[in-house]
Amino acid sequence: MSRLNVILVIAVIIGAVIISSFGATTMQRLQAGFLSVISPFLKTGSAVQRQIGAMGQGLKTLDQLERENEQLKVENKELRTSNQIFRDLEAENSKLRSALEYRKRSIFKLLPARVISRDASAWWSTVRINRGFEDGVEPDQPVLTDVGLVGKTTTVAKNESIVLLISDESCKVASKVEGSNERGILSGRRVGEGEMPSEMQLNFLSKKANLQPGQKVFTEGVTKGTSTGVFPSGIFLGTVKSFQARPLDGQAIVEAAVDLSTVEDVFVVVGAK
Amino acid sequence: MKLAVGWFSLALAIFVTLVIQEFIPPLRSLHGARVFLVPMLFCYGALAMPFWAMLLMAIYAGLLTDLAHLNVVNGHVEIALGWSIVLFVFFGLFAHGLQPAFIRGRWWVHVLLAAVCTCVFLALQFVMICFRRQGVFFNETVAWRILAPGFIAAILAPLVHLTVVKAAPYVHGPMRLRPFRRIRQ
């Protein structure tokens, strides 16, 4: 390798070290800029993916209808296809109505958002949503559905944000268990631990907690001095699957309320009503 | 001219790959492994391009990869921006050592390099996260998530070579991208 090449390599490595010394805020700002650049591609990709998904779903139910057709031998093919289209519309209508109802009765000011992509990394559980600081989203705001908590925003770009899911090991939520005085910290499990990716761990419970499967877990809503924590109190997190007493504390395995691998429509809590 | 076309085509391919990867769900049958093709594309560039162009590609690919995967929790960055640049520079140096074999027509060098670099990248990423969190651990799922993307990258690597081979005759200009030169001969 020539001397010039050695100098170039050293220069690049020094440059990389300088970049790595940037503060978290600067890095987030750079990431927000990058998100803004890829945002149109992600949104287009998301729309295409939805269309393909809907088409696949339609074909799946069409198969079911064909089976019905074999049994009943009554309706013709054209009529069944039309029925299917109406059924899809009805299901979508019902889903949207349910979301709208939740938004109306919620005590929080909710901003509807849509998941446009999921993190391609093997080690983190994050999703990207189609709302950013132009819509009033800020970092560390809770994200939920009508079923329960999804996660919190981290990096916020102009029209897009990254949401750290509660199934990620680094997302920690102060929690309480229904029907008991037990309080603990809920977080995602480490890679490869547990049977399902939707399983989380609730740590720092008392050894004698003896929680039963099916007990519900909610956010605790911790306050730090005059300010409240990220998550308001009383948001449903999931249900206890099992409990084990460890030498120093108790640990419960909690099944997430929301199916985080398929969640599409979410709300960002942008404030109180 | 040809080098510029090659460099920008590869840069575009890396960008497009990063976007497409976002829409590929985790492979449940492979313990939730993800498709990760950036190191494979970078390695092709490193094998085919001159040294300085490889360094530029390392900066570009590293920065984009870090920006796509940056995870900030409670004001703390798990893996700092810039570490991928260093890693890609090392991959590039390694690839340049193998460049003579690649130029002689041993296309499978890229296949091996793609597999090794993808696995090393993911393994180091995992180790860094472990140190940030609760210490290093290892299980079957971790092994799958490191090895399976490497295997997928190795399977797809010949397609990149084939694409370049097919595209080369349509790009005019001086023969500076080495595999292109070899194809013309």
Tab-separated table of N, CA, C and O in Angstrom, chain A residues 1 5-6 8-9 12-13 16-17 19-24 26-28 30-31 34 37-38 41-47 49 116-124 126 128 140 152 154-155 162 164 168-172 190-193 197 201 230 261, chain B residues 15 18-19 21-25 28 32-36 51-52 55 58-59 63-64 66-83 85-86 89-90 93 121-123 125-126 129-130 133-137 139 141-142 145-146:
chain	number	residue	atom	x	y	z
A	1	MET	N	0.853	-1.201	0.000
A	1	MET	CA	0.000	0.000	0.000
A	1	MET	C	0.888	1.250	0.000
A	1	MET	O	1.828	1.324	0.796
A	5	ASN	N	-2.033	6.166	0.195
A	5	ASN	CA	-3.181	5.359	0.622
A	5	ASN	C	-3.242	5.240	2.146
A	5	ASN	O	-4.326	5.284	2.740
A	6	VAL	N	-2.079	5.075	2.760
A	6	VAL	CA	-2.032	4.980	4.228
A	6	VAL	C	-2.551	6.288	4.834
A	6	VAL	O	-3.367	6.267	5.768
A	8	LEU	N	-4.584	8.416	3.459
A	8	LEU	CA	-6.035	8.500	3.197
A	8	LEU	C	-6.826	7.669	4.219
A	8	LEU	O	-7.838	8.128	4.754
A	9	VAL	N	-6.337	6.456	4.480
A	9	VAL	CA	-7.031	5.570	5.439
A	9	VAL	C	-7.046	6.218	6.820
A	9	VAL	O	-8.089	6.263	7.495
A	12	VAL	N	-9.524	9.069	6.930
A	12	VAL	CA	-10.929	8.614	6.995
A	12	VAL	C	-11.261	8.118	8.400
A	12	VAL	O	-12.328	8.433	8.949
A	13	ILE	N	-10.337	7.354	8.995
A	13	ILE	CA	-10.601	6.831	10.344
A	13	ILE	C	-10.692	7.973	11.360
A	13	ILE	O	-11.581	7.977	12.222
A	16	ALA	N	-14.030	9.502	10.967
A	16	ALA	CA	-15.089	8.666	11.559
A	16	ALA	C	-15.098	8.813	13.078
A	16	ALA	O	-16.170	8.874	13.700
A	17	VAL	N	-13.913	8.882	13.674
A	17	VAL	CA	-13.824	9.052	15.136
A	17	VAL	C	-14.415	10.405	15.540
A	17	VAL	O	-15.137	10.500	16.541
A	19	ILE	N	-16.739	12.032	13.943
A	19	ILE	CA	-18.212	11.906	13.804
A	19	ILE	C	-18.789	11.163	15.016
A	19	ILE	O	-19.823	11.527	15.555
A	20	SER	N	-18.080	10.118	15.438
A	20	SER	CA	-18.600	9.312	16.556
A	20	SER	C	-18.579	10.085	17.872
A	20	SER	O	-19.216	9.663	18.842
A	21	SER	N	-17.841	11.178	17.922
A	21	SER	CA	-17.795	11.955	19.169
A	21	SER	C	-18.915	12.999	19.239
A	21	SER	O	-19.047	13.703	20.228
A	22	PHE	N	-19.721	13.081	18.199
A	22	PHE	CA	-20.857	14.017	18.230
A	22	PHE	C	-21.809	13.639	19.371
A	22	PHE	O	-21.938	12.465	19.716
A	23	GLY	N	-22.508	14.601	19.890
A	23	GLY	CA	-23.490	14.333	20.943
A	23	GLY	C	-24.730	13.649	20.379
A	23	GLY	O	-24.950	13.645	19.159
A	24	ALA	N	-25.533	13.089	21.293
A	24	ALA	CA	-26.740	12.361	20.871
A	24	ALA	C	-27.699	13.257	20.099
A	24	ALA	O	-28.312	12.833	19.115
A	26	THR	N	-26.995	15.899	18.236
A	26	THR	CA	-26.490	16.141	16.873
A	26	THR	C	-26.735	14.914	16.000
A	26	THR	O	-27.149	15.039	14.845
A	27	MET	N	-26.477	13.743	16.575
A	27	MET	CA	-26.687	12.508	15.802
A	27	MET	C	-28.164	12.354	15.438
A	27	MET	O	-28.498	11.958	14.327
A	28	GLN	N	-29.035	12.671	16.398
A	28	GLN	CA	-30.479	12.573	16.123
A	28	GLN	C	-30.890	13.559	15.036
A	28	GLN	O	-31.728	13.245	14.204
A	30	LEU	N	-28.978	14.623	12.617
A	30	LEU	CA	-28.502	14.062	11.342
A	30	LEU	C	-29.427	12.932	10.883
A	30	LEU	O	-29.771	12.821	9.712
A	31	GLN	N	-29.842	12.107	11.849
A	31	GLN	CA	-30.734	11.008	11.494
A	31	GLN	C	-32.086	11.525	11.019
A	31	GLN	O	-32.672	10.975	10.076
A	34	PHE	N	-31.719	12.482	7.511
A	34	PHE	CA	-31.694	11.280	6.670
A	34	PHE	C	-33.109	10.719	6.499
A	34	PHE	O	-33.502	10.324	5.397
A	37	VAL	N	-35.007	12.564	3.997
A	37	VAL	CA	-34.603	12.224	2.625
A	37	VAL	C	-35.275	10.929	2.170
A	37	VAL	O	-35.796	10.839	1.054
A	38	ILE	N	-35.276	9.918	3.057
A	38	ILE	CA	-35.823	8.621	2.617
A	38	ILE	C	-37.337	8.527	2.807
A	38	ILE	O	-37.965	7.584	2.329
A	41	PHE	N	-39.607	7.740	-0.176
A	41	PHE	CA	-39.428	6.357	-0.643
A	41	PHE	C	-40.133	5.381	0.307
A	41	PHE	O	-40.767	4.421	-0.121
A	42	LEU	N	-40.013	5.664	1.611
A	42	LEU	CA	-40.662	4.786	2.592
A	42	LEU	C	-42.172	4.852	2.465
A	42	LEU	O	-42.855	3.835	2.542
A	43	LYS	N	-42.683	6.057	2.245
A	43	LYS	CA	-44.139	6.208	2.123
A	43	LYS	C	-44.655	5.508	0.868
A	43	LYS	O	-45.679	4.833	0.910
A	44	THR	N	-43.920	5.669	-0.224
A	44	THR	CA	-44.324	4.996	-1.462
A	44	THR	C	-44.255	3.481	-1.269
A	44	THR	O	-45.174	2.757	-1.630
A	45	GLY	N	-43.145	3.041	-0.673
A	45	GLY	CA	-42.967	1.600	-0.427
A	45	GLY	C	-44.065	1.045	0.453
A	45	GLY	O	-44.588	-0.039	0.220
A	46	SER	N	-44.411	1.831	1.483
A	46	SER	CA	-45.463	1.406	2.407
A	46	SER	C	-46.798	1.258	1.682
A	46	SER	O	-47.540	0.295	1.902
A	47	ALA	N	-47.102	2.232	0.802
A	47	ALA	CA	-48.366	2.180	0.046
A	47	ALA	C	-48.395	0.956	-0.864
A	47	ALA	O	-49.416	0.245	-0.929
A	49	GLN	N	-46.679	-1.794	-0.460
A	49	GLN	CA	-46.752	-2.981	0.394
A	49	GLN	C	-48.181	-3.242	0.858
A	49	GLN	O	-48.643	-4.378	0.889
A	116	ILE	N	-45.059	3.131	8.611
A	116	ILE	CA	-44.674	3.064	7.200
A	116	ILE	C	-43.535	2.081	6.946
A	116	ILE	O	-43.357	1.631	5.825
A	117	SER	N	-42.776	1.769	7.980
A	117	SER	CA	-41.756	0.727	7.796
A	117	SER	C	-41.266	0.240	9.157
A	117	SER	O	-41.520	0.874	10.179
A	118	ARG	N	-40.586	-0.886	9.115
A	118	ARG	CA	-40.028	-1.456	10.339
A	118	ARG	C	-38.518	-1.506	10.229
A	118	ARG	O	-37.992	-1.685	9.131
A	119	ASP	N	-37.853	-1.362	11.365
A	119	ASP	CA	-36.386	-1.341	11.360
A	119	ASP	C	-35.839	-2.641	10.768
A	119	ASP	O	-36.261	-3.730	11.140
A	120	ALA	N	-34.905	-2.471	9.827
A	120	ALA	CA	-34.327	-3.646	9.172
A	120	ALA	C	-33.195	-4.253	9.986
A	120	ALA	O	-32.575	-5.212	9.568
A	121	SER	N	-32.934	-3.687	11.160
A	121	SER	CA	-31.828	-4.197	11.965
A	121	SER	C	-32.226	-5.475	12.694
A	121	SER	O	-33.387	-5.696	13.012
A	122	ALA	N	-31.224	-6.304	12.963
A	122	ALA	CA	-31.483	-7.572	13.639
A	122	ALA	C	-31.609	-7.413	15.144
A	122	ALA	O	-32.102	-8.304	15.826
A	123	TRP	N	-31.159	-6.274	15.673
A	123	TRP	CA	-31.032	-6.170	17.140
A	123	TRP	C	-31.989	-5.191	17.785
A	123	TRP	O	-32.123	-5.172	19.003
A	124	TRP	N	-32.606	-4.307	17.033
A	124	TRP	CA	-33.497	-3.324	17.636
A	124	TRP	C	-34.931	-3.521	17.167
A	124	TRP	O	-35.162	-3.987	16.060
A	126	THR	N	-37.829	-1.290	16.317
A	126	THR	CA	-38.374	0.048	16.091
A	126	THR	C	-39.246	0.038	14.839
A	126	THR	O	-39.108	-0.848	13.993
A	128	ARG	N	-41.129	3.014	11.930
A	128	ARG	CA	-41.192	4.417	11.516
A	128	ARG	C	-42.650	4.767	11.242
A	128	ARG	O	-43.365	3.975	10.624
A	140	ASP	N	-39.758	11.222	22.769
A	140	ASP	CA	-40.242	10.685	24.048
A	140	ASP	C	-41.736	10.908	24.274
A	140	ASP	O	-42.166	11.253	25.369
A	152	LYS	N	-42.534	4.408	22.298
A	152	LYS	CA	-42.367	5.856	22.424
A	152	LYS	C	-41.524	6.373	21.266
A	152	LYS	O	-40.701	5.643	20.696
A	154	THR	N	-38.582	8.359	19.378
A	154	THR	CA	-37.187	8.698	19.711
A	154	THR	C	-36.735	9.841	18.794
A	154	THR	O	-36.822	10.987	19.163
A	155	THR	N	-36.318	9.502	17.579
A	155	THR	CA	-35.902	10.538	16.638
A	155	THR	C	-37.120	11.046	15.869
A	155	THR	O	-37.901	10.248	15.353
A	162	ILE	N	-39.296	7.919	14.495
A	162	ILE	CA	-38.946	6.548	14.841
A	162	ILE	C	-39.595	6.238	16.187
A	162	ILE	O	-39.536	7.044	17.118
A	164	LEU	N	-39.652	3.551	19.265
A	164	LEU	CA	-39.007	2.423	19.934
A	164	LEU	C	-40.111	1.574	20.556
A	164	LEU	O	-40.878	2.063	21.391
A	168	ASP	N	-38.600	-3.833	22.782
A	168	ASP	CA	-37.151	-3.663	22.713
A	168	ASP	C	-36.583	-3.692	24.135
A	168	ASP	O	-37.166	-3.118	25.056
A	169	GLU	N	-35.443	-4.318	24.249
A	169	GLU	CA	-34.818	-4.460	25.568
A	169	GLU	C	-34.494	-3.107	26.210
A	169	GLU	O	-34.504	-2.967	27.434
A	170	SER	N	-34.234	-2.107	25.378
A	170	SER	CA	-33.827	-0.818	25.934
A	170	SER	C	-35.009	0.089	26.277
A	170	SER	O	-34.819	1.165	26.838
A	171	CYS	N	-36.231	-0.330	25.946
A	171	CYS	CA	-37.416	0.469	26.291
A	171	CYS	C	-37.946	-0.005	27.643
A	171	CYS	O	-38.438	-1.117	27.772
A	172	LYS	N	-37.822	0.820	28.642
A	172	LYS	CA	-38.225	0.414	29.988
A	172	LYS	C	-39.443	1.223	30.445
A	172	LYS	O	-39.452	2.450	30.333
A	190	ARG	N	-34.244	-10.202	25.971
A	190	ARG	CA	-33.028	-10.228	25.171
A	190	ARG	C	-33.249	-11.111	23.947
A	190	ARG	O	-34.141	-11.960	23.936
A	191	VAL	N	-32.455	-10.899	22.948
A	191	VAL	CA	-32.598	-11.647	21.686
A	191	VAL	C	-32.530	-13.149	21.968
A	191	VAL	O	-31.607	-13.629	22.609
A	192	GLY	N	-33.541	-13.855	21.484
A	192	GLY	CA	-33.535	-15.308	21.613
A	192	GLY	C	-34.128	-15.826	22.897
A	192	GLY	O	-34.335	-17.027	23.057
A	193	GLU	N	-34.439	-14.928	23.838
A	193	GLU	CA	-35.065	-15.376	25.082
A	193	GLU	C	-36.573	-15.416	24.867
A	193	GLU	O	-37.129	-14.529	24.234
A	197	PRO	N	-41.678	-13.342	20.147
A	197	PRO	CA	-41.077	-12.009	20.196
A	197	PRO	C	-41.933	-10.984	20.939
A	197	PRO	O	-41.446	-9.940	21.338
A	201	GLN	N	-40.485	-8.809	29.778
A	201	GLN	CA	-40.198	-9.200	31.156
A	201	GLN	C	-40.541	-8.063	32.111
A	201	GLN	O	-40.241	-6.904	31.821
A	230	VAL	N	-42.426	9.550	30.785
A	230	VAL	CA	-42.849	9.481	29.379
A	230	VAL	C	-44.271	8.948	29.262
A	230	VAL	O	-45.096	9.472	28.528
A	261	SER	N	-45.811	-6.951	15.799
A	261	SER	CA	-45.229	-7.328	14.507
A	261	SER	C	-46.142	-6.953	13.338
A	261	SER	O	-45.699	-6.887	12.198
B	15	PHE	N	-28.295	2.730	-1.470
B	15	PHE	CA	-29.416	3.535	-0.964
B	15	PHE	C	-30.737	2.777	-1.146
B	15	PHE	O	-31.540	2.664	-0.209
B	18	LEU	N	-31.024	-0.123	1.228
B	18	LEU	CA	-31.371	0.293	2.593
B	18	LEU	C	-32.867	0.551	2.729
B	18	LEU	O	-33.469	0.222	3.746
B	19	VAL	N	-33.458	1.128	1.691
B	19	VAL	CA	-34.901	1.405	1.728
B	19	VAL	C	-35.688	0.092	1.622
B	19	VAL	O	-36.612	-0.152	2.404
B	21	GLN	N	-34.802	-2.923	2.353
B	21	GLN	CA	-34.641	-3.746	3.562
B	21	GLN	C	-35.682	-3.422	4.632
B	21	GLN	O	-36.061	-4.285	5.414
B	22	GLU	N	-36.120	-2.164	4.645
B	22	GLU	CA	-37.118	-1.743	5.636
B	22	GLU	C	-38.443	-2.490	5.446
B	22	GLU	O	-39.222	-2.617	6.380
B	23	PHE	N	-38.683	-2.950	4.233
B	23	PHE	CA	-39.965	-3.596	3.945
B	23	PHE	C	-39.882	-5.112	3.937
B	23	PHE	O	-40.873	-5.779	3.696
B	24	ILE	N	-38.689	-5.625	4.157
B	24	ILE	CA	-38.560	-7.091	4.213
B	24	ILE	C	-38.741	-7.518	5.669
B	24	ILE	O	-37.958	-7.126	6.526
B	25	PRO	N	-39.784	-8.279	5.956
B	25	PRO	CA	-40.025	-8.659	7.349
B	25	PRO	C	-38.962	-9.631	7.862
B	25	PRO	O	-38.266	-10.269	7.063
B	28	ARG	N	-38.999	-15.444	10.070
B	28	ARG	CA	-39.358	-16.194	11.284
B	28	ARG	C	-38.731	-17.589	11.309
B	28	ARG	O	-38.336	-18.081	12.358
B	32	GLY	N	-35.899	-15.037	13.163
B	32	GLY	CA	-36.048	-13.577	13.072
B	32	GLY	C	-34.874	-12.875	12.412
B	32	GLY	O	-34.701	-11.665	12.582
B	33	ALA	N	-34.061	-13.614	11.651
B	33	ALA	CA	-32.924	-12.990	10.949
B	33	ALA	C	-33.444	-12.015	9.906
B	33	ALA	O	-34.543	-12.182	9.377
B	34	ARG	N	-32.637	-10.971	9.629
B	34	ARG	CA	-33.037	-9.969	8.649
B	34	ARG	C	-32.109	-10.020	7.437
B	34	ARG	O	-30.980	-10.488	7.531
B	35	VAL	N	-32.643	-9.545	6.343
B	35	VAL	CA	-31.821	-9.454	5.129
B	35	VAL	C	-30.980	-8.179	5.252
B	35	VAL	O	-31.510	-7.107	5.523
B	36	PHE	N	-29.663	-8.313	5.079
B	36	PHE	CA	-28.760	-7.173	5.220
B	36	PHE	C	-27.716	-7.249	4.101
B	36	PHE	O	-26.810	-8.079	4.143
B	51	PHE	N	-8.444	2.265	-5.011
B	51	PHE	CA	-8.391	2.443	-3.559
B	51	PHE	C	-9.178	3.674	-3.079
B	51	PHE	O	-9.999	3.571	-2.169
B	52	TRP	N	-8.921	4.813	-3.709
B	52	TRP	CA	-9.561	6.050	-3.230
B	52	TRP	C	-11.087	5.992	-3.395
B	52	TRP	O	-11.831	6.503	-2.555
B	55	LEU	N	-12.496	4.002	-0.595
B	55	LEU	CA	-12.571	4.783	0.654
B	55	LEU	C	-13.798	5.703	0.656
B	55	LEU	O	-14.502	5.807	1.663
B	58	ALA	N	-16.707	3.633	1.350
B	58	ALA	CA	-16.761	3.233	2.766
B	58	ALA	C	-17.399	4.346	3.599
B	58	ALA	O	-18.228	4.072	4.481
B	59	ILE	N	-17.050	5.586	3.307
B	59	ILE	CA	-17.631	6.724	4.045
B	59	ILE	C	-19.138	6.784	3.779
B	59	ILE	O	-19.945	6.887	4.697
B	63	LEU	N	-21.821	5.719	6.658
B	63	LEU	CA	-22.660	6.795	7.202
B	63	LEU	C	-24.147	6.479	7.021
B	63	LEU	O	-24.947	6.631	7.940
B	64	LEU	N	-24.486	5.993	5.837
B	64	LEU	CA	-25.888	5.664	5.561
B	64	LEU	C	-26.383	4.528	6.467
B	64	LEU	O	-27.487	4.580	7.002
B	66	ASP	N	-25.217	3.670	9.403
B	66	ASP	CA	-25.349	4.167	10.781
B	66	ASP	C	-26.588	5.040	10.952
B	66	ASP	O	-27.284	4.929	11.956
B	67	LEU	N	-26.848	5.879	9.978
B	67	LEU	CA	-28.027	6.747	10.076
B	67	LEU	C	-29.314	5.932	10.040
B	67	LEU	O	-30.297	6.265	10.697
B	68	ALA	N	-29.300	4.870	9.272
B	68	ALA	CA	-30.507	4.033	9.170
B	68	ALA	C	-30.758	3.251	10.458
B	68	ALA	O	-31.898	2.953	10.794
B	69	HIS	N	-29.684	2.916	11.170
B	69	HIS	CA	-29.842	2.045	12.341
B	69	HIS	C	-29.565	2.726	13.676
B	69	HIS	O	-29.520	2.059	14.699
B	70	LEU	N	-29.372	4.030	13.649
B	70	LEU	CA	-29.056	4.736	14.894
B	70	LEU	C	-30.200	4.579	15.903
B	70	LEU	O	-31.353	4.809	15.569
B	71	ASN	N	-29.846	4.162	17.108
B	71	ASN	CA	-30.862	3.960	18.132
B	71	ASN	C	-30.528	4.817	19.352
B	71	ASN	O	-29.553	4.567	20.048
B	72	VAL	N	-31.348	5.832	19.576
B	72	VAL	CA	-31.110	6.737	20.709
B	72	VAL	C	-32.189	6.497	21.749
B	72	VAL	O	-33.373	6.636	21.467
B	73	VAL	N	-31.769	6.096	22.953
B	73	VAL	CA	-32.734	5.846	24.017
B	73	VAL	C	-32.357	6.696	25.218
B	73	VAL	O	-31.221	6.610	25.713
B	74	ASN	N	-33.301	7.486	25.672
B	74	ASN	CA	-33.097	8.377	26.821
B	74	ASN	C	-31.823	9.217	26.676
B	74	ASN	O	-31.026	9.342	27.604
B	75	GLY	N	-31.600	9.719	25.505
B	75	GLY	CA	-30.453	10.593	25.273
B	75	GLY	C	-29.121	9.872	25.109
B	75	GLY	O	-28.072	10.504	25.052
B	76	HIS	N	-29.154	8.545	25.085
B	76	HIS	CA	-27.908	7.787	24.912
B	76	HIS	C	-27.927	7.056	23.565
B	76	HIS	O	-28.908	6.408	23.229
B	77	VAL	N	-26.809	7.168	22.856
B	77	VAL	CA	-26.694	6.471	21.568
B	77	VAL	C	-26.075	5.100	21.825
B	77	VAL	O	-25.046	5.005	22.484
B	78	GLU	N	-26.728	4.060	21.313
B	78	GLU	CA	-26.196	2.711	21.577
B	78	GLU	C	-24.949	2.437	20.750
B	78	GLU	O	-23.967	1.920	21.260
B	79	ILE	N	-25.011	2.727	19.467
B	79	ILE	CA	-23.823	2.582	18.623
B	79	ILE	C	-23.623	3.912	17.898
B	79	ILE	O	-24.473	4.331	17.122
B	80	ALA	N	-22.496	4.530	18.181
B	80	ALA	CA	-22.271	5.891	17.675
B	80	ALA	C	-22.154	5.926	16.154
B	80	ALA	O	-21.721	4.951	15.527
B	81	LEU	N	-22.543	7.066	15.635
B	81	LEU	CA	-22.411	7.324	14.197
B	81	LEU	C	-20.919	7.271	13.834
B	81	LEU	O	-20.099	7.819	14.555
B	82	GLY	N	-20.582	6.610	12.760
B	82	GLY	CA	-19.194	6.617	12.316
B	82	GLY	C	-18.468	5.295	12.473
B	82	GLY	O	-17.488	5.038	11.783
B	83	TRP	N	-18.984	4.432	13.355
B	83	TRP	CA	-18.264	3.167	13.583
B	83	TRP	C	-18.325	2.276	12.337
B	83	TRP	O	-17.366	1.564	12.044
B	85	ILE	N	-18.210	3.287	9.331
B	85	ILE	CA	-17.221	3.784	8.366
B	85	ILE	C	-15.888	3.074	8.614
B	85	ILE	O	-15.257	2.560	7.694
B	86	VAL	N	-15.496	3.023	9.886
B	86	VAL	CA	-14.234	2.363	10.249
B	86	VAL	C	-14.266	0.895	9.808
B	86	VAL	O	-13.320	0.377	9.208
B	89	VAL	N	-14.016	0.527	6.112
B	89	VAL	CA	-12.637	0.777	5.663
B	89	VAL	C	-11.817	-0.511	5.823
B	89	VAL	O	-11.075	-0.911	4.919
B	90	PHE	N	-11.980	-1.175	6.966
B	90	PHE	CA	-11.242	-2.436	7.172
B	90	PHE	C	-11.678	-3.519	6.182
B	90	PHE	O	-10.853	-4.261	5.648
B	93	LEU	N	-10.040	-2.637	2.933
B	93	LEU	CA	-8.605	-2.974	2.897
B	93	LEU	C	-8.429	-4.463	2.638
B	93	LEU	O	-7.580	-4.895	1.845
B	121	PHE	N	-19.846	-7.874	10.504
B	121	PHE	CA	-20.532	-6.613	10.789
B	121	PHE	C	-21.615	-6.824	11.855
B	121	PHE	O	-21.672	-6.103	12.857
B	122	LEU	N	-22.467	-7.829	11.648
B	122	LEU	CA	-23.573	-8.071	12.583
B	122	LEU	C	-23.058	-8.537	13.945
B	122	LEU	O	-23.594	-8.158	14.982
B	123	ALA	N	-22.003	-9.363	13.921
B	123	ALA	CA	-21.446	-9.864	15.184
B	123	ALA	C	-20.879	-8.706	16.008
B	123	ALA	O	-21.127	-8.617	17.224
B	125	GLN	N	-21.699	-5.554	15.763
B	125	GLN	CA	-22.841	-4.722	16.179
B	125	GLN	C	-23.475	-5.313	17.450
B	125	GLN	O	-23.766	-4.597	18.402
B	126	PHE	N	-23.625	-6.634	17.436
B	126	PHE	CA	-24.224	-7.327	18.581
B	126	PHE	C	-23.362	-7.179	19.835
B	126	PHE	O	-23.874	-6.892	20.925
B	129	ILE	N	-23.689	-3.725	21.300
B	129	ILE	CA	-24.964	-3.540	22.016
B	129	ILE	C	-24.912	-4.240	23.371
B	129	ILE	O	-25.368	-3.713	24.378
B	130	CYS	N	-24.332	-5.439	23.374
B	130	CYS	CA	-24.240	-6.204	24.628
B	130	CYS	C	-23.448	-5.429	25.683
B	130	CYS	O	-23.830	-5.380	26.846
B	133	ARG	N	-25.482	-2.792	27.154
B	133	ARG	CA	-26.609	-3.250	27.977
B	133	ARG	C	-26.121	-4.075	29.168
B	133	ARG	O	-25.476	-3.561	30.044
B	134	GLN	N	-26.362	-5.370	29.155
B	134	GLN	CA	-26.076	-6.128	30.382
B	134	GLN	C	-24.949	-7.139	30.232
B	134	GLN	O	-24.921	-8.135	30.931
B	135	GLY	N	-24.035	-6.945	29.332
B	135	GLY	CA	-22.966	-7.918	29.170
B	135	GLY	C	-23.250	-8.879	28.033
B	135	GLY	O	-24.382	-9.037	27.598
B	136	VAL	N	-22.198	-9.519	27.582
B	136	VAL	CA	-22.295	-10.381	26.401
B	136	VAL	C	-23.003	-11.694	26.737
B	136	VAL	O	-22.803	-12.268	27.799
B	137	PHE	N	-23.860	-12.123	25.874
B	137	PHE	CA	-24.478	-13.445	25.989
B	137	PHE	C	-24.568	-14.019	24.582
B	137	PHE	O	-24.377	-13.312	23.592
B	139	ASN	N	-26.736	-17.146	22.216
B	139	ASN	CA	-27.637	-18.292	22.116
B	139	ASN	C	-27.893	-18.605	20.637
B	139	ASN	O	-27.358	-17.935	19.746
B	141	THR	N	-30.473	-18.175	18.717
B	141	THR	CA	-31.099	-17.109	17.924
B	141	THR	C	-30.064	-16.083	17.474
B	141	THR	O	-30.092	-15.617	16.331
B	142	VAL	N	-29.162	-15.732	18.390
B	142	VAL	CA	-28.112	-14.759	18.045
B	142	VAL	C	-27.265	-15.319	16.888
B	142	VAL	O	-26.961	-14.616	15.921
B	145	ARG	N	-29.158	-15.055	13.695
B	145	ARG	CA	-29.286	-13.667	13.233
B	145	ARG	C	-27.969	-13.107	12.703
B	145	ARG	O	-27.961	-12.090	12.019
B	146	ILE	N	-26.875	-13.737	13.068
B	146	ILE	CA	-25.576	-13.304	12.536
B	146	ILE	C	-25.242	-14.071	11.256
B	146	ILE	O	-24.821	-13.479	10.257
